[in-house]
Short mmCIF file of C-alpha atoms and ligand atoms in Angstrom, two decimals:
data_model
loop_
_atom_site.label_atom_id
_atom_site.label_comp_id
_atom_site.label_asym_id
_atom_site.label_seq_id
_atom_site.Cartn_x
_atom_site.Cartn_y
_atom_site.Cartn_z
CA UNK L 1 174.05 131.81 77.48
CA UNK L 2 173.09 131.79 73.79
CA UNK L 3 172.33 135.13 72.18
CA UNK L 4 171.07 136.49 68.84
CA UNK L 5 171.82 140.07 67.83
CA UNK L 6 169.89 140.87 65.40
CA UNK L 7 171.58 143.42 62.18
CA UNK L 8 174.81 143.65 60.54
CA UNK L 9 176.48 146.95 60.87
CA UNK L 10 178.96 148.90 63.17
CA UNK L 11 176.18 148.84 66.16
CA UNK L 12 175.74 145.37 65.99
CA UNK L 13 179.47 144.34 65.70
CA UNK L 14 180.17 146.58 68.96
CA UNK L 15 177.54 144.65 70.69
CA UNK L 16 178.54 140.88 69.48
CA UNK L 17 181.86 142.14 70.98
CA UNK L 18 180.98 143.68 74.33
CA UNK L 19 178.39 140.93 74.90
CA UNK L 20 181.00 138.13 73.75
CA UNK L 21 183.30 139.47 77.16
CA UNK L 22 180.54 138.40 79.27
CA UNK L 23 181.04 134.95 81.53
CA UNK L 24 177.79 133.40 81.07
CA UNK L 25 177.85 134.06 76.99
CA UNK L 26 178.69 131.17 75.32
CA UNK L 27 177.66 131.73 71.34
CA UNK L 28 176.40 135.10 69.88
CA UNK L 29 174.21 134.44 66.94
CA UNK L 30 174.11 137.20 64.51
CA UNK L 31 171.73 137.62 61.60
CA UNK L 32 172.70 138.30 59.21
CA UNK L 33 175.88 140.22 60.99
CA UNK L 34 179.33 141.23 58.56
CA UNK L 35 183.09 140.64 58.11
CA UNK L 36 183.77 141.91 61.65
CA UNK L 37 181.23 139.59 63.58
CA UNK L 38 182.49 136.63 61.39
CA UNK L 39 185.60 136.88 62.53
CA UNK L 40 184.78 137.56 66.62
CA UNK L 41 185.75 134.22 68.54
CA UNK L 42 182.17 133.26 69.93
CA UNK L 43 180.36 134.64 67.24
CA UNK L 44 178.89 132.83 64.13
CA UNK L 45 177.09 134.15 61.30
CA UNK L 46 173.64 133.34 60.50
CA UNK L 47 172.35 134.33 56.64
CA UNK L 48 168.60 135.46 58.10
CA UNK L 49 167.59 139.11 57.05
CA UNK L 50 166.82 141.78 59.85
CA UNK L 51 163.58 141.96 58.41
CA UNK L 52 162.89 138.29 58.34
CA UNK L 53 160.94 137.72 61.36
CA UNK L 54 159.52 134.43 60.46
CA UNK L 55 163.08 133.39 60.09
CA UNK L 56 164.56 134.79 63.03
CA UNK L 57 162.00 133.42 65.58
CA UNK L 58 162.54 129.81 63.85
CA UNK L 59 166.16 130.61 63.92
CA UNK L 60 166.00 131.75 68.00
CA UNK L 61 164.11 128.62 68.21
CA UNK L 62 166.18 126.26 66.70
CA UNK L 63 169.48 127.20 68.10
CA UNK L 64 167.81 127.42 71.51
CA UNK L 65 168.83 130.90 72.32
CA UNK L 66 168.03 132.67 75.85
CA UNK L 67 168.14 136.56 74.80
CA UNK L 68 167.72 138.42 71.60
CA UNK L 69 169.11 141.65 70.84
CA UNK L 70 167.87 143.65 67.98
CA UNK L 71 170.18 146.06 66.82
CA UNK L 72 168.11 147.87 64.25
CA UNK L 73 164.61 149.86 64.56
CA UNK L 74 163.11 147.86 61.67
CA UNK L 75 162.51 144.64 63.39
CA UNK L 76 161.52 146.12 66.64
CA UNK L 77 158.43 147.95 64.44
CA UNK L 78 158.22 145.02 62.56
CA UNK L 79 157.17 143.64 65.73
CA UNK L 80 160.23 141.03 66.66
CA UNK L 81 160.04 141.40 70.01
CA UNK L 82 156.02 140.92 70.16
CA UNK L 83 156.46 137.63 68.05
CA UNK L 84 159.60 135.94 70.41
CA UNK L 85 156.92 137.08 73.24
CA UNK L 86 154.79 134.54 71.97
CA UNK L 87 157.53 131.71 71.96
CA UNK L 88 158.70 132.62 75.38
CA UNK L 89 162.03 133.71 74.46
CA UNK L 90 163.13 137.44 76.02
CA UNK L 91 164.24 140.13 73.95
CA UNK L 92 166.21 142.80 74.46
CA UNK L 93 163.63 145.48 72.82
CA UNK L 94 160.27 147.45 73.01
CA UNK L 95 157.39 145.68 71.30
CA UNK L 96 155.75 147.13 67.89
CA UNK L 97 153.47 149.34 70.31
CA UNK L 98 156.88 151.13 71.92
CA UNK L 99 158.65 150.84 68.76
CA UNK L 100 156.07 153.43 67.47
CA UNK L 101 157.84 156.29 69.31
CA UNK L 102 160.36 156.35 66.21
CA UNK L 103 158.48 154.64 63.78
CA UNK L 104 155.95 157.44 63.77
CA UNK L 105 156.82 161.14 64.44
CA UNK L 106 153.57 161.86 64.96
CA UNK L 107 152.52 159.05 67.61
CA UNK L 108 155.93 160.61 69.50
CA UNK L 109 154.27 164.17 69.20
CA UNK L 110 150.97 163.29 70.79
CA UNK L 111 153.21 161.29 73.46
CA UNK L 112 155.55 163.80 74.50
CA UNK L 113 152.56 166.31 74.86
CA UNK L 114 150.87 163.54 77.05
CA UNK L 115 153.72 163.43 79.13
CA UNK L 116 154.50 166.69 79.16
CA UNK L 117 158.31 166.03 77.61
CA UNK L 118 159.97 169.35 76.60
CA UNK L 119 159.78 169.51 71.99
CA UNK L 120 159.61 171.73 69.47
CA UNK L 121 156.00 173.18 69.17
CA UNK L 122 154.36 171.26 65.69
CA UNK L 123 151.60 170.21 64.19
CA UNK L 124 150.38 167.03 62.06
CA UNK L 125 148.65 166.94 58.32
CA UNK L 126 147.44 164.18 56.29
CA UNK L 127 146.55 166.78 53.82
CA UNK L 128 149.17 168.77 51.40
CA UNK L 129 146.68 171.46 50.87
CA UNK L 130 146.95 172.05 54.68
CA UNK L 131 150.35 171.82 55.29
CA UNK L 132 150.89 173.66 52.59
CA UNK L 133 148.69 176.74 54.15
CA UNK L 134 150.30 176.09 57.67
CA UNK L 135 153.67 176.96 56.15
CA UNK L 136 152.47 180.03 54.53
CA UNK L 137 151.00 181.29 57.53
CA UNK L 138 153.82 180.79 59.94
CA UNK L 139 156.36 181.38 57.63
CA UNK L 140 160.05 180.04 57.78
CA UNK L 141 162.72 178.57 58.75
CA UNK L 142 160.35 175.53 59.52
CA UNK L 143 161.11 171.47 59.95
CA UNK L 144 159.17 169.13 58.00
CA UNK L 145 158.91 165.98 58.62
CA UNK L 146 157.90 162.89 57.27
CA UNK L 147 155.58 160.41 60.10
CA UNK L 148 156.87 157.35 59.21
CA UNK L 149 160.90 155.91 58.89
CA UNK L 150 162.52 157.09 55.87
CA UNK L 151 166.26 156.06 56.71
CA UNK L 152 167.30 159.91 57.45
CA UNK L 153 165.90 161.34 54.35
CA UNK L 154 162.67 162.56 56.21
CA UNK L 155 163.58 165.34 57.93
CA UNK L 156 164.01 169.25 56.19
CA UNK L 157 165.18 171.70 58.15
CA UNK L 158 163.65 174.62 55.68
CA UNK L 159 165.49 178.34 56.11
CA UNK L 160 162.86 179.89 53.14
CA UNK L 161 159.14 178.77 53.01
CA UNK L 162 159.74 177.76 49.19
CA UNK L 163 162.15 174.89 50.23
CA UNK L 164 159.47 173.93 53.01
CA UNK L 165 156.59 173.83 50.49
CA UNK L 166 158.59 171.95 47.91
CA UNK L 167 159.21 169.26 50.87
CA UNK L 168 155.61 168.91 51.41
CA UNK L 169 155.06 168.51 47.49
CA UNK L 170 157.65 165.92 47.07
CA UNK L 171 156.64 163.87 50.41
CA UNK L 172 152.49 164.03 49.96
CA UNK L 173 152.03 164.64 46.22
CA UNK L 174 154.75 162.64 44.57
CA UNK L 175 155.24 160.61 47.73
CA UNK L 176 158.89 160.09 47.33
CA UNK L 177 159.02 158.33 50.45
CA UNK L 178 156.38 156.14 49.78
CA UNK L 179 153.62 155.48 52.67
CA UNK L 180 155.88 157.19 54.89
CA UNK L 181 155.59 160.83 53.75
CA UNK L 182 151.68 160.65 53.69
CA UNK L 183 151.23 161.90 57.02
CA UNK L 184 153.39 164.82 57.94
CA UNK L 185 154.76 167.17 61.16
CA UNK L 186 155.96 170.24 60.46
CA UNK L 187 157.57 171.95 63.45
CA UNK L 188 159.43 175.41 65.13
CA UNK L 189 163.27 174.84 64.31
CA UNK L 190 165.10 175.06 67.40
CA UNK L 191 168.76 175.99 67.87
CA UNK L 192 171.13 174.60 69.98
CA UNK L 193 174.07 171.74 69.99
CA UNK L 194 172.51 168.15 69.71
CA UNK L 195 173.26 165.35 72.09
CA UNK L 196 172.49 161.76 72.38
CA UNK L 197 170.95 160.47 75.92
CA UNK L 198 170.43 156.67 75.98
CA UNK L 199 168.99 155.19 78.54
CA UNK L 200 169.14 151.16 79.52
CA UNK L 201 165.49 150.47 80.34
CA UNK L 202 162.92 148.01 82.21
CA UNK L 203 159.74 148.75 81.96
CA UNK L 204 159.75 150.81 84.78
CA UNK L 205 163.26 152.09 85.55
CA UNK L 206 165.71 153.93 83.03
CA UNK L 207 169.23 154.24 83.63
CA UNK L 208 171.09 157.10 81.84
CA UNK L 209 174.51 155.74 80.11
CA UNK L 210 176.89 158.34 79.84
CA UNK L 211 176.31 161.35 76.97
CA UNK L 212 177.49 160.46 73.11
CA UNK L 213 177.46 162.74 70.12
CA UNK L 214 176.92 162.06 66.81
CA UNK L 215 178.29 163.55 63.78
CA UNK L 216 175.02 163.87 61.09
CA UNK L 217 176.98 165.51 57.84
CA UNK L 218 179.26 163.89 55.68
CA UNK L 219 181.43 166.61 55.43
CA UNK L 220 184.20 168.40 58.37
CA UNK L 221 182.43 171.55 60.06
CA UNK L 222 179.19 170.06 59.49
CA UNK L 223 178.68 170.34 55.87
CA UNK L 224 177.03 168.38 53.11
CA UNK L 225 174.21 165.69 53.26
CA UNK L 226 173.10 164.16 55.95
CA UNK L 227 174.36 160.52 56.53
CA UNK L 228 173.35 157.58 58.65
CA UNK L 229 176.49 159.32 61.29
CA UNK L 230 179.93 160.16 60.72
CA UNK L 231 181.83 159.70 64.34
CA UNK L 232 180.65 160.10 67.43
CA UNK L 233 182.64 160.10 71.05
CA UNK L 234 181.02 159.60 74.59
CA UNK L 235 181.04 162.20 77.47
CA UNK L 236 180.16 165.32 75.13
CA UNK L 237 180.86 167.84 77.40
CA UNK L 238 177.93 169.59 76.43
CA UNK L 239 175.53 167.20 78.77
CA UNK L 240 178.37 166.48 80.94
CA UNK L 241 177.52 163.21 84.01
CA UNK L 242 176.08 165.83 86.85
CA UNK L 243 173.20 166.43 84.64
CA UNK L 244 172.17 162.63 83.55
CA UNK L 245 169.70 162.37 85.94
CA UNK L 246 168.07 165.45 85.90
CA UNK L 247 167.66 165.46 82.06
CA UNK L 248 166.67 161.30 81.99
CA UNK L 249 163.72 162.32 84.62
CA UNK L 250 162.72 165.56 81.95
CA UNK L 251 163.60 163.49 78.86
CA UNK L 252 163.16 160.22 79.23
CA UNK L 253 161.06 158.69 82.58
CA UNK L 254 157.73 160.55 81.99
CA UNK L 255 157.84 158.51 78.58
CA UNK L 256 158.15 155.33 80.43
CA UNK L 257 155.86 156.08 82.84
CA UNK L 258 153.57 157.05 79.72
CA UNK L 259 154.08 154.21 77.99
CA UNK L 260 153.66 151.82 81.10
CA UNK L 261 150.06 153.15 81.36
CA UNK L 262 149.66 152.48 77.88
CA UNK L 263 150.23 148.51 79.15
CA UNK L 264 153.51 148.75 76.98
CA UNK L 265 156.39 148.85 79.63
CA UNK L 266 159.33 150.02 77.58
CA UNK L 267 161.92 147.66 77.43
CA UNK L 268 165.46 148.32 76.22
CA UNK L 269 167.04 151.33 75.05
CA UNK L 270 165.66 154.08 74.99
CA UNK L 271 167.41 156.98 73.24
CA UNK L 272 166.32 160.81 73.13
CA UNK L 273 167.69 162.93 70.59
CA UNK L 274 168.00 166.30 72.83
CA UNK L 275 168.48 170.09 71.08
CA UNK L 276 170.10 171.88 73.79
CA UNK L 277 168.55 175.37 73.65
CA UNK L 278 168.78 178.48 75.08
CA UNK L 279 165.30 177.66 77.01
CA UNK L 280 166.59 174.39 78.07
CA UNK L 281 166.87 170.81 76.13
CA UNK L 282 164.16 169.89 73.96
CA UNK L 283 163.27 166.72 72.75
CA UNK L 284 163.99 166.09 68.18
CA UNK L 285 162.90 162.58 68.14
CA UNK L 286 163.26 159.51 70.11
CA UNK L 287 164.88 156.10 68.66
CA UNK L 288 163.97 152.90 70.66
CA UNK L 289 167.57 150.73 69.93
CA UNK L 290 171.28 152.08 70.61
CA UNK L 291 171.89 154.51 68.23
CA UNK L 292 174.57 153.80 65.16
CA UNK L 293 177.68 154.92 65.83
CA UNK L 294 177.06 156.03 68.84
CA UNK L 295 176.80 152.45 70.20
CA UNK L 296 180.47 151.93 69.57
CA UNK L 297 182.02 154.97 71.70
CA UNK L 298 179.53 153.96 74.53
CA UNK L 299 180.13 150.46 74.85
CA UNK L 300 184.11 150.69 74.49
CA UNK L 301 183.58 152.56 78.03
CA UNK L 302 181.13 150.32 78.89
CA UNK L 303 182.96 148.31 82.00
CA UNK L 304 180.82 145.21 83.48
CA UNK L 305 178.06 142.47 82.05
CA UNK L 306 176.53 143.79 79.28
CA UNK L 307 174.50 140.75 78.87
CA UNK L 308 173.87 140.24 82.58
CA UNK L 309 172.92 144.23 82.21
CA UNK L 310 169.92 143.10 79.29
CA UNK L 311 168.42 139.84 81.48
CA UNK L 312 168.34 142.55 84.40
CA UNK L 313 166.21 144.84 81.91
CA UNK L 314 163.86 142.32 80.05
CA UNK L 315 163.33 140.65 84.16
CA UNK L 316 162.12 144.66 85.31
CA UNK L 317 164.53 144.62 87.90
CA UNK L 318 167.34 147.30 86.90
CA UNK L 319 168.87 149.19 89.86
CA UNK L 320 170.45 152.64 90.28
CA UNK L 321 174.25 151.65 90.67
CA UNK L 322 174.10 149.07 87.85
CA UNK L 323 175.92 150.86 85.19
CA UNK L 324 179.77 151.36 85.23
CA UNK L 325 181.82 152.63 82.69
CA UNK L 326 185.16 154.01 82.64
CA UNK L 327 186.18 157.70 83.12
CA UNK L 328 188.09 157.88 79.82
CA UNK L 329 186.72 158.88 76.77
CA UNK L 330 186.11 157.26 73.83
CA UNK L 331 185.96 158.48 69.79
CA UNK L 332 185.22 156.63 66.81
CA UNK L 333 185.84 157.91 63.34
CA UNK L 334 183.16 156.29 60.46
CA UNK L 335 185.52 154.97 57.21
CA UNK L 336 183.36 155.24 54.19
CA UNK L 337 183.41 155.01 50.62
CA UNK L 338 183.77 157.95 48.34
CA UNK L 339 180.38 159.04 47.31
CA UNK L 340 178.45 158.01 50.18
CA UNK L 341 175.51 159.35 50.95
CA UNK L 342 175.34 159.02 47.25
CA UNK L 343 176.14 156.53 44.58
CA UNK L 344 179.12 154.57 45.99
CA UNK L 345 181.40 151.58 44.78
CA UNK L 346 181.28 148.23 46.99
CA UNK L 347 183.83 145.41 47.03
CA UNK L 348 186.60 147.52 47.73
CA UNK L 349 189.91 145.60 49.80
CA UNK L 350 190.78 146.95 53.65
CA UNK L 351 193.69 146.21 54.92
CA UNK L 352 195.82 147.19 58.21
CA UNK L 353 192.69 146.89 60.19
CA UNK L 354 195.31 144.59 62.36
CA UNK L 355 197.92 147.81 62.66
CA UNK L 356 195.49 150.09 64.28
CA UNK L 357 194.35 147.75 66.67
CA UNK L 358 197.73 146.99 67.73
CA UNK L 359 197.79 151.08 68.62
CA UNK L 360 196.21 149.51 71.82
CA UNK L 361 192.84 150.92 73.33
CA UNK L 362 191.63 151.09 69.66
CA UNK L 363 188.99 148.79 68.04
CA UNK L 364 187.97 148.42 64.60
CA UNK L 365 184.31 147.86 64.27
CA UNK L 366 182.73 146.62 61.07
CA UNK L 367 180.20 148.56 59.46
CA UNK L 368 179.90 147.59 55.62
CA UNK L 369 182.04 144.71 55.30
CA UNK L 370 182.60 141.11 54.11
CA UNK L 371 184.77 138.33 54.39
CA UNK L 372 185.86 136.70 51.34
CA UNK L 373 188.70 133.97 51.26
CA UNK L 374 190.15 135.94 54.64
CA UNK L 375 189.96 139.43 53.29
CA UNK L 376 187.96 141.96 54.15
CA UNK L 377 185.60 143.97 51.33
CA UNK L 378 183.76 146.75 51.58
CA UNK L 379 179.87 145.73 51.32
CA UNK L 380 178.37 149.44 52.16
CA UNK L 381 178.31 153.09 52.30
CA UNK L 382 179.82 153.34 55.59
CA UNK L 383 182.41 150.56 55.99
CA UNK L 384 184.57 150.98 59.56
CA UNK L 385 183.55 152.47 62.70
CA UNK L 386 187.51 152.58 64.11
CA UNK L 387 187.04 153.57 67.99
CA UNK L 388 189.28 154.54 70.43
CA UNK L 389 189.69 155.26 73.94
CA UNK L 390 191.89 157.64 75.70
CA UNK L 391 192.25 159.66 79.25
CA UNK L 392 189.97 162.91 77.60
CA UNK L 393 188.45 163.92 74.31
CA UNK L 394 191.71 164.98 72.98
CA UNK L 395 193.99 161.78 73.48
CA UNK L 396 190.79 159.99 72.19
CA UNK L 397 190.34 161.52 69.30
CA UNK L 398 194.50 161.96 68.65
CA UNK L 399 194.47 157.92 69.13
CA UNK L 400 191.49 157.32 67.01
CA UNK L 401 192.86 159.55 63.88
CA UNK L 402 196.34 157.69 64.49
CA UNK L 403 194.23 154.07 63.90
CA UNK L 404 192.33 155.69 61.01
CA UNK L 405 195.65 156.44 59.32
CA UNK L 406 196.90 152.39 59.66
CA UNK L 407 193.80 151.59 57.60
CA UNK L 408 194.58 151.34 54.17
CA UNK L 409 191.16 151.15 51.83
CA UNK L 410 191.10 153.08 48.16
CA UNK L 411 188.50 155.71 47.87
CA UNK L 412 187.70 155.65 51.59
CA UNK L 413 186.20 159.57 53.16
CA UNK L 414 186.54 160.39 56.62
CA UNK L 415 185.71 163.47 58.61
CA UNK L 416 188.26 165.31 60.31
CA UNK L 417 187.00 166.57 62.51
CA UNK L 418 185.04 164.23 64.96
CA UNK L 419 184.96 165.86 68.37
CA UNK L 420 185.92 168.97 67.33
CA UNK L 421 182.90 170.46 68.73
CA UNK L 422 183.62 169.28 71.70
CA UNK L 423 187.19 170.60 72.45
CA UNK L 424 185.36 174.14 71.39
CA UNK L 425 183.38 174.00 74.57
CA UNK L 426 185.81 172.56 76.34
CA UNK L 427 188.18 175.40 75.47
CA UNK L 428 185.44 177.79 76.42
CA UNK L 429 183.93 176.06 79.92
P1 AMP B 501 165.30 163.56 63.51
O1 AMP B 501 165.22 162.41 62.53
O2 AMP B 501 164.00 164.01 64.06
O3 AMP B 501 166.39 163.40 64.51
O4 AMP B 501 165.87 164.78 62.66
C1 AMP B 501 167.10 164.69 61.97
C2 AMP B 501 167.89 165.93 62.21
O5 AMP B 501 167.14 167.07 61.81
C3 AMP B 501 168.22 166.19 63.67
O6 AMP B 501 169.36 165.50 64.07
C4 AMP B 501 168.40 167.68 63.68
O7 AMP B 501 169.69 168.02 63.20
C5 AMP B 501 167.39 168.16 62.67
N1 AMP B 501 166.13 168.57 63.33
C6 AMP B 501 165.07 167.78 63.64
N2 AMP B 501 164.11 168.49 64.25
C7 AMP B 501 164.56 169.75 64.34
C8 AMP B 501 164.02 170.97 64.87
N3 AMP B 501 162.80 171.02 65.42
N4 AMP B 501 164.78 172.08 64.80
C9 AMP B 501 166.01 172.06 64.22
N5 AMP B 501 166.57 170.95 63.71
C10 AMP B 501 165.86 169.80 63.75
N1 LIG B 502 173.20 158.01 65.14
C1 LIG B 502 171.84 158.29 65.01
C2 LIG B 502 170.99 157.11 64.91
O1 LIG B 502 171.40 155.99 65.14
O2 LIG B 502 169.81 157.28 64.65
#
């Protein structure tokens, strides 16, 4: 099999090497992919944008390739997988239709009310003046959020009603995110410990993988700006395997069956942001792609086809019984550059990357990097995704940090404290 994953960060580099175990895979494409995909055995790079589609259709043409996987949202609500519909050639991904359920808060409102999906109470505005009175009259805290993507800078979480109003001021009167601030949900703030549930979908069937957690701050203990995700291990205990099911048939499978109706069956990954709460989980947001980092964690336990897994989705015939993965757990710590979320410097040399590996049960996965006369550079904010795997959460994450500390890379920022959270409520349980 020929395959083209589609992106060129720490997602995409876990997939090019999970799908590059499989049997049947003979060459994984990967536009435009980094330093870590360049140097997988199997895997070549191709200089097409994620945003290209043009390109990557002639490209999934001309190298005659059987399966695309796109690793990013942006193509999938760009429309990739609508346009390599029209050639014949399957993708791994919802079309533009589907792809709306993160491209637009609001369309993923009205469908989680249609299917009766547990969420935060909200309501949308296309008007500032009315948001602007909604606020007042339900006071604070309050979440405003921008419809459209906005690359984790559309989403306030407002304690006072001044900080709420201001959001709505900068989003629909001095649009600082552009078109996608012009239509806006503001919503209850709920309280509870996130968790990631992604499910492997066909159109008709979803299959839970096992729980992941991501790590939003930049900052230990949850502090500081929000980033694209810091670390992130799979089980969290708090949505431990007994409860997969239960919370993919709340969560997840009246979506499908929503969206199915719709004459869009969903197909691939489907992945619900959850807010445990006191009342139960509720629903933040749904992504339509494996989420970044919490790719890497889930597919180092990943055991089995992936690739064989993806023909079984785009054909509609997933079974119960199809997923295995192993018992242990596994962490991965994000390496970035000093400044990050901010203003950052790129370019900057890695090495050692070989010394953590050879830790055992410990893989370095690329985020921001490139390959220049066999050394590896720093091309990004967030630069290494180093993941590990270990019997529980605490070997994991002791394994992981030992890795980390192999990696040599000047003005490189960590957190500390990746699965922290969950040894608390493991200590507690
Ligand atoms: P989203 O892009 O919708 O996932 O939102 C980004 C982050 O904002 C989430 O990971 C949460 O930490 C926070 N958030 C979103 N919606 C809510 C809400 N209704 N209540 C509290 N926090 C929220
Ligand atoms: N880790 C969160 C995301 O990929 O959206």
């Amino acid at each position: 099999m020929r395959i083209l994953v589609i992106g060129s960060g720490g997602r995409e580099h876990a997939l090019v090497w999970k799908l590059l175990q499989s049997p049947h895979v003979e060459t994984v494409f990967v536009a435009p992919g980094n330093g870590g995909t360049a140097q997988e055995q199997g895997a070549v790079n191709m200089p097409v944008a994620a945003d290209d589609l043009a390109g990557l259709v002639n490209l999934a043409r001309r190298e005659g390739v059987d399966l695309v996987v796109p690793g990013p949202e942006l193509p999938l609500t760009l429309g990739i997988a609508d346009r390599l519909r029209e050639v014949d050639i399957p993708c791994f991904g919802p079309d533009a239709y589907c792809a709306q359920l993160e491209g637009s808060k609001a369309f993923a409102k009205e469908l989680m009310q249609r299917a009766q999906v547990p969420t935060a109470r909200s309501a949308v505005f296309h008007q500032a003046a009315e948001a602007a009175a909604h606020i007042r009259a339900v006071g604070a805290p309050i979440v405003v959020k921008a419809d459209g993507l906005a690359a984790g800078k559309g989403v306030i979480v407002a304690q006072r009603p001044e900080e709420a109003l201001q959001a709505v001021e900068d989003m629909m009167t001095a649009h600082c995110l552009g078109a996608a601030g012009e239509t806006l949900v503001l919503e209850e703030c709920l309280e509870g410990e996130e968790v990631s549930l992604l499910c492997v979908c066909d159109g008709t069937h979803a299959l839970p993988l096992p729980s992941a957690q991501d790590h939003k701050r930049v900052f230990d203990e949850d502090k500081g700006p929000n980033t694209g995700g810091m670390g992130a291990y799979s089980p969290a205990p708090v949505l431990p395997d007994n409860r997969l099911e239960s919370l993919t048939d709340i969560c997840v499978r009246p979506v499908l069956q929503a969206l199915a109706r719709d004459g869009h069956p969903f197909v691939g990954v489907l992945y619900a942001g959850l807010m445990m709460t006191a009342d139960g989980p509720k629903v933040l947001e749904y992504n339509v792609r494996f989420g970044d980092p919490e790719c890497q964690p889930l597919l180092m336990r990943l055991e089995g086809d992936l690739a064989s897994l993806m023909l079984e989705a785009v054909g509609g015939t997933l079974r119960p019984g199809m997923l295995h993965y192993s018992r242990h757990t596994a962490l991965g710590v994000v390496l970035a550059a000093q400044g990050y979320p901010g203003h950052y410097v790129k370019g900057l040399p890695i090495t050692g990357i070989a010394d953590a590996e050879a830790l055992g049960d410990v893989k370095v996965f690329h985020c921001g990097t490139r390959l220049e006369e066999g050394q590896v550079l720093s091309s990004g904010g967030r630069v290494l995704c180093v993941t590990a795997l270990g019997q529980d959460l605490a070997a994991a994450q002791a394994r992981a940090y030992a890795a980390v500390d192999k990696i040599v890379m000047p003005q490189s920022l960590c957190r500390r404290d990746i699965g922290a959270k969950g040894l608390r409520r493991l200590a507690e349980m």
